[in-house]
Amino acid sequence: MATTGLPNWPWTGAEADALPVAERMLIDSARAWAAAARQGQPALLAVRRLLATEDAMGAAEPLDALLRTLAQHPLTLGCPLCPRLVGEEPALLLAVSCAQRGPRREALACLLRRLPPYQAYAATAAAIALGCAFRRAGLKLGDPWSA
């Protein structure tokens, strides 16, 4: 899947409050991770607390691994109260949604836009594990191409 030249990335500029439950949980968790990291607090603990509200604590480690890999390069995630998706948040949703829904080569393609191949493959593995953990918790991400 070519990811360059897309007229609009799915979820670009979307309102955070209008996202379905699974997508909102992913964005809120990523934002909590980023806020804790910026404040020098344990990011994984902040994510676990939030994911516990949906019985999705198994997603904490894969999300942490994915975000740590992505953060090796400048990573822009909104604050917990940002009204709209910003920075890499739409691409994060797209990659994890593709990883969960099956077209994993598309998830890899999304991650290759930001990362060199070795890191993109590691991030894809984390995205797949995250998608599986979300699915086990009943959090099914929507079709990114209909968003």
mmCIF file of C-alpha atoms in Angstrom:
data_model
loop_
_atom_site.group_PDB
_atom_site.id
_atom_site.type_symbol
_atom_site.label_atom_id
_atom_site.label_comp_id
_atom_site.label_asym_id
_atom_site.label_seq_id
_atom_site.Cartn_x
_atom_site.Cartn_y
_atom_site.Cartn_z
ATOM 1 C CA MET A 1 0.000 0.000 0.000
ATOM 2 C CA ALA A 2 1.411 3.361 -0.949
ATOM 3 C CA THR A 3 0.982 5.814 1.894
ATOM 4 C CA THR A 4 2.413 8.852 0.180
ATOM 5 C CA GLY A 5 0.070 10.969 -1.824
ATOM 6 C CA LEU A 6 -3.044 10.077 0.170
ATOM 7 C CA PRO A 7 -5.415 13.043 -0.142
ATOM 8 C CA ASN A 8 -6.294 12.803 3.551
ATOM 9 C CA TRP A 9 -5.033 10.478 6.220
ATOM 10 C CA PRO A 10 -7.931 8.834 8.000
ATOM 11 C CA TRP A 11 -8.808 10.653 11.238
ATOM 12 C CA THR A 12 -6.797 13.773 10.314
ATOM 13 C CA GLY A 13 -8.192 16.636 12.368
ATOM 14 C CA ALA A 14 -10.906 14.451 13.902
ATOM 15 C CA GLU A 15 -12.470 15.520 17.168
ATOM 16 C CA ALA A 16 -11.183 13.350 19.989
ATOM 17 C CA ASP A 17 -14.576 13.246 21.712
ATOM 18 C CA ALA A 18 -16.238 12.001 18.508
ATOM 19 C CA LEU A 19 -13.998 8.928 18.186
ATOM 20 C CA PRO A 20 -15.452 5.475 18.854
ATOM 21 C CA VAL A 21 -14.546 3.868 22.189
ATOM 22 C CA ALA A 22 -11.584 1.794 20.948
ATOM 23 C CA GLU A 23 -9.979 4.646 19.014
ATOM 24 C CA ARG A 24 -10.527 7.048 21.894
ATOM 25 C CA MET A 25 -8.942 4.581 24.330
ATOM 26 C CA LEU A 26 -5.877 4.278 22.095
ATOM 27 C CA ILE A 27 -5.497 8.047 21.741
ATOM 28 C CA ASP A 28 -6.137 8.721 25.429
ATOM 29 C CA SER A 29 -3.581 6.051 26.366
ATOM 30 C CA ALA A 30 -0.973 7.446 23.977
ATOM 31 C CA ARG A 31 -1.574 10.959 25.304
ATOM 32 C CA ALA A 32 -1.304 9.754 28.915
ATOM 33 C CA TRP A 33 1.968 8.007 28.015
ATOM 34 C CA ALA A 34 3.335 11.173 26.418
ATOM 35 C CA ALA A 35 2.204 13.431 29.281
ATOM 36 C CA ALA A 36 3.799 11.161 31.888
ATOM 37 C CA ALA A 37 7.018 10.936 29.868
ATOM 38 C CA ARG A 38 7.171 14.746 29.522
ATOM 39 C CA GLN A 39 6.761 15.095 33.297
ATOM 40 C CA GLY A 40 9.405 12.483 34.067
ATOM 41 C CA GLN A 41 6.872 10.063 35.529
ATOM 42 C CA PRO A 42 6.572 6.346 34.740
ATOM 43 C CA ALA A 43 4.721 6.318 31.420
ATOM 44 C CA LEU A 44 3.773 2.647 31.631
ATOM 45 C CA LEU A 45 2.029 3.193 34.976
ATOM 46 C CA ALA A 46 -0.045 6.047 33.542
ATOM 47 C CA VAL A 47 -1.105 3.852 30.622
ATOM 48 C CA ARG A 48 -1.992 0.906 32.869
ATOM 49 C CA ARG A 49 -4.280 3.069 34.999
ATOM 50 C CA LEU A 50 -6.161 4.282 31.973
ATOM 51 C CA LEU A 51 -6.397 0.885 30.266
ATOM 52 C CA ALA A 52 -7.715 -0.655 33.484
ATOM 53 C CA THR A 53 -10.975 1.242 32.929
ATOM 54 C CA GLU A 54 -11.703 -1.020 29.934
ATOM 55 C CA ASP A 55 -10.068 -4.197 31.313
ATOM 56 C CA ALA A 56 -7.337 -3.792 28.686
ATOM 57 C CA MET A 57 -4.250 -3.770 30.910
ATOM 58 C CA GLY A 58 -2.658 -6.373 28.634
ATOM 59 C CA ALA A 59 -2.308 -3.625 26.027
ATOM 60 C CA ALA A 60 -0.026 -1.513 28.215
ATOM 61 C CA GLU A 61 3.284 -3.198 27.378
ATOM 62 C CA PRO A 62 2.726 -3.354 23.597
ATOM 63 C CA LEU A 63 1.601 0.289 23.574
ATOM 64 C CA ASP A 64 4.664 1.267 25.592
ATOM 65 C CA ALA A 65 6.921 -0.638 23.172
ATOM 66 C CA LEU A 66 5.256 0.953 20.147
ATOM 67 C CA LEU A 67 5.468 4.487 21.522
ATOM 68 C CA ARG A 68 9.072 4.032 22.683
ATOM 69 C CA THR A 69 10.018 2.937 19.182
ATOM 70 C CA LEU A 70 8.155 5.849 17.601
ATOM 71 C CA ALA A 71 9.682 8.285 20.104
ATOM 72 C CA GLN A 72 13.187 7.519 18.849
ATOM 73 C CA HIS A 73 12.323 10.206 16.300
ATOM 74 C CA PRO A 74 10.373 13.387 17.061
ATOM 75 C CA LEU A 75 6.893 12.300 18.091
ATOM 76 C CA THR A 76 4.013 14.734 18.463
ATOM 77 C CA LEU A 77 1.107 13.563 20.592
ATOM 78 C CA GLY A 78 -1.511 15.899 21.987
ATOM 79 C CA CYS A 79 -2.102 16.720 25.620
ATOM 80 C CA PRO A 80 -4.813 14.733 27.414
ATOM 81 C CA LEU A 81 -7.337 17.545 26.855
ATOM 82 C CA CYS A 82 -6.607 18.406 23.199
ATOM 83 C CA PRO A 83 -9.951 18.624 21.396
ATOM 84 C CA ARG A 84 -8.639 17.326 18.050
ATOM 85 C CA LEU A 85 -6.136 14.732 16.905
ATOM 86 C CA VAL A 86 -2.726 16.274 16.298
ATOM 87 C CA GLY A 87 0.710 15.310 15.048
ATOM 88 C CA GLU A 88 1.229 11.588 14.607
ATOM 89 C CA GLU A 89 -2.028 10.556 16.292
ATOM 90 C CA PRO A 90 -3.933 9.854 13.032
ATOM 91 C CA ALA A 91 -1.011 7.777 11.723
ATOM 92 C CA LEU A 92 -0.858 5.896 15.037
ATOM 93 C CA LEU A 93 -4.567 5.047 14.782
ATOM 94 C CA LEU A 94 -4.130 3.982 11.169
ATOM 95 C CA ALA A 95 -1.153 1.715 11.883
ATOM 96 C CA VAL A 96 -2.757 -0.005 14.876
ATOM 97 C CA SER A 97 -6.102 -0.341 13.124
ATOM 98 C CA CYS A 98 -4.447 -1.962 10.106
ATOM 99 C CA ALA A 99 -2.433 -4.242 12.398
ATOM 100 C CA GLN A 100 -5.560 -5.316 14.276
ATOM 101 C CA ARG A 101 -7.809 -5.723 11.246
ATOM 102 C CA GLY A 102 -5.372 -7.825 9.238
ATOM 103 C CA PRO A 103 -3.669 -5.830 6.455
ATOM 104 C CA ARG A 104 -0.406 -5.846 8.377
ATOM 105 C CA ARG A 105 1.624 -4.851 5.340
ATOM 106 C CA GLU A 106 -0.392 -1.620 5.414
ATOM 107 C CA ALA A 107 0.500 -1.131 9.077
ATOM 108 C CA LEU A 108 4.149 -1.628 8.159
ATOM 109 C CA ALA A 109 3.811 0.861 5.296
ATOM 110 C CA CYS A 110 2.405 3.467 7.694
ATOM 111 C CA LEU A 111 5.255 2.928 10.125
ATOM 112 C CA LEU A 112 7.882 2.991 7.362
ATOM 113 C CA ARG A 113 6.898 6.604 6.689
ATOM 114 C CA ARG A 114 8.335 7.536 10.094
ATOM 115 C CA LEU A 115 10.936 4.916 10.868
ATOM 116 C CA PRO A 116 13.851 3.130 9.238
ATOM 117 C CA PRO A 117 13.089 -0.490 8.256
ATOM 118 C CA TYR A 118 14.451 -2.272 11.354
ATOM 119 C CA GLN A 119 12.568 0.035 13.734
ATOM 120 C CA ALA A 120 9.432 -0.103 11.574
ATOM 121 C CA TYR A 121 9.403 -3.913 11.769
ATOM 122 C CA ALA A 122 9.801 -3.741 15.563
ATOM 123 C CA ALA A 123 7.012 -1.165 15.754
ATOM 124 C CA THR A 124 4.794 -3.360 13.560
ATOM 125 C CA ALA A 125 5.257 -6.289 15.928
ATOM 126 C CA ALA A 126 4.265 -4.031 18.839
ATOM 127 C CA ALA A 127 1.261 -2.698 16.870
ATOM 128 C CA ILE A 128 0.102 -6.260 16.146
ATOM 129 C CA ALA A 129 0.422 -7.202 19.822
ATOM 130 C CA LEU A 130 -1.429 -4.022 20.790
ATOM 131 C CA GLY A 131 -4.216 -4.736 18.318
ATOM 132 C CA CYS A 132 -4.554 -8.280 19.667
ATOM 133 C CA ALA A 133 -4.657 -7.044 23.264
ATOM 134 C CA PHE A 134 -7.330 -4.493 22.362
ATOM 135 C CA ARG A 135 -9.355 -7.179 20.575
ATOM 136 C CA ARG A 136 -9.134 -9.520 23.616
ATOM 137 C CA ALA A 137 -10.510 -6.651 25.718
ATOM 138 C CA GLY A 138 -13.377 -6.165 23.271
ATOM 139 C CA LEU A 139 -11.923 -2.970 21.812
ATOM 140 C CA LYS A 140 -12.222 -3.379 18.049
ATOM 141 C CA LEU A 141 -10.820 -0.552 15.991
ATOM 142 C CA GLY A 142 -12.873 0.583 13.025
ATOM 143 C CA ASP A 143 -12.079 0.453 9.339
ATOM 144 C CA PRO A 144 -9.646 3.325 8.775
ATOM 145 C CA TRP A 145 -10.773 3.884 5.211
ATOM 146 C CA SER A 146 -14.339 4.622 6.234
ATOM 147 C CA ALA A 147 -13.365 7.036 9.027
#
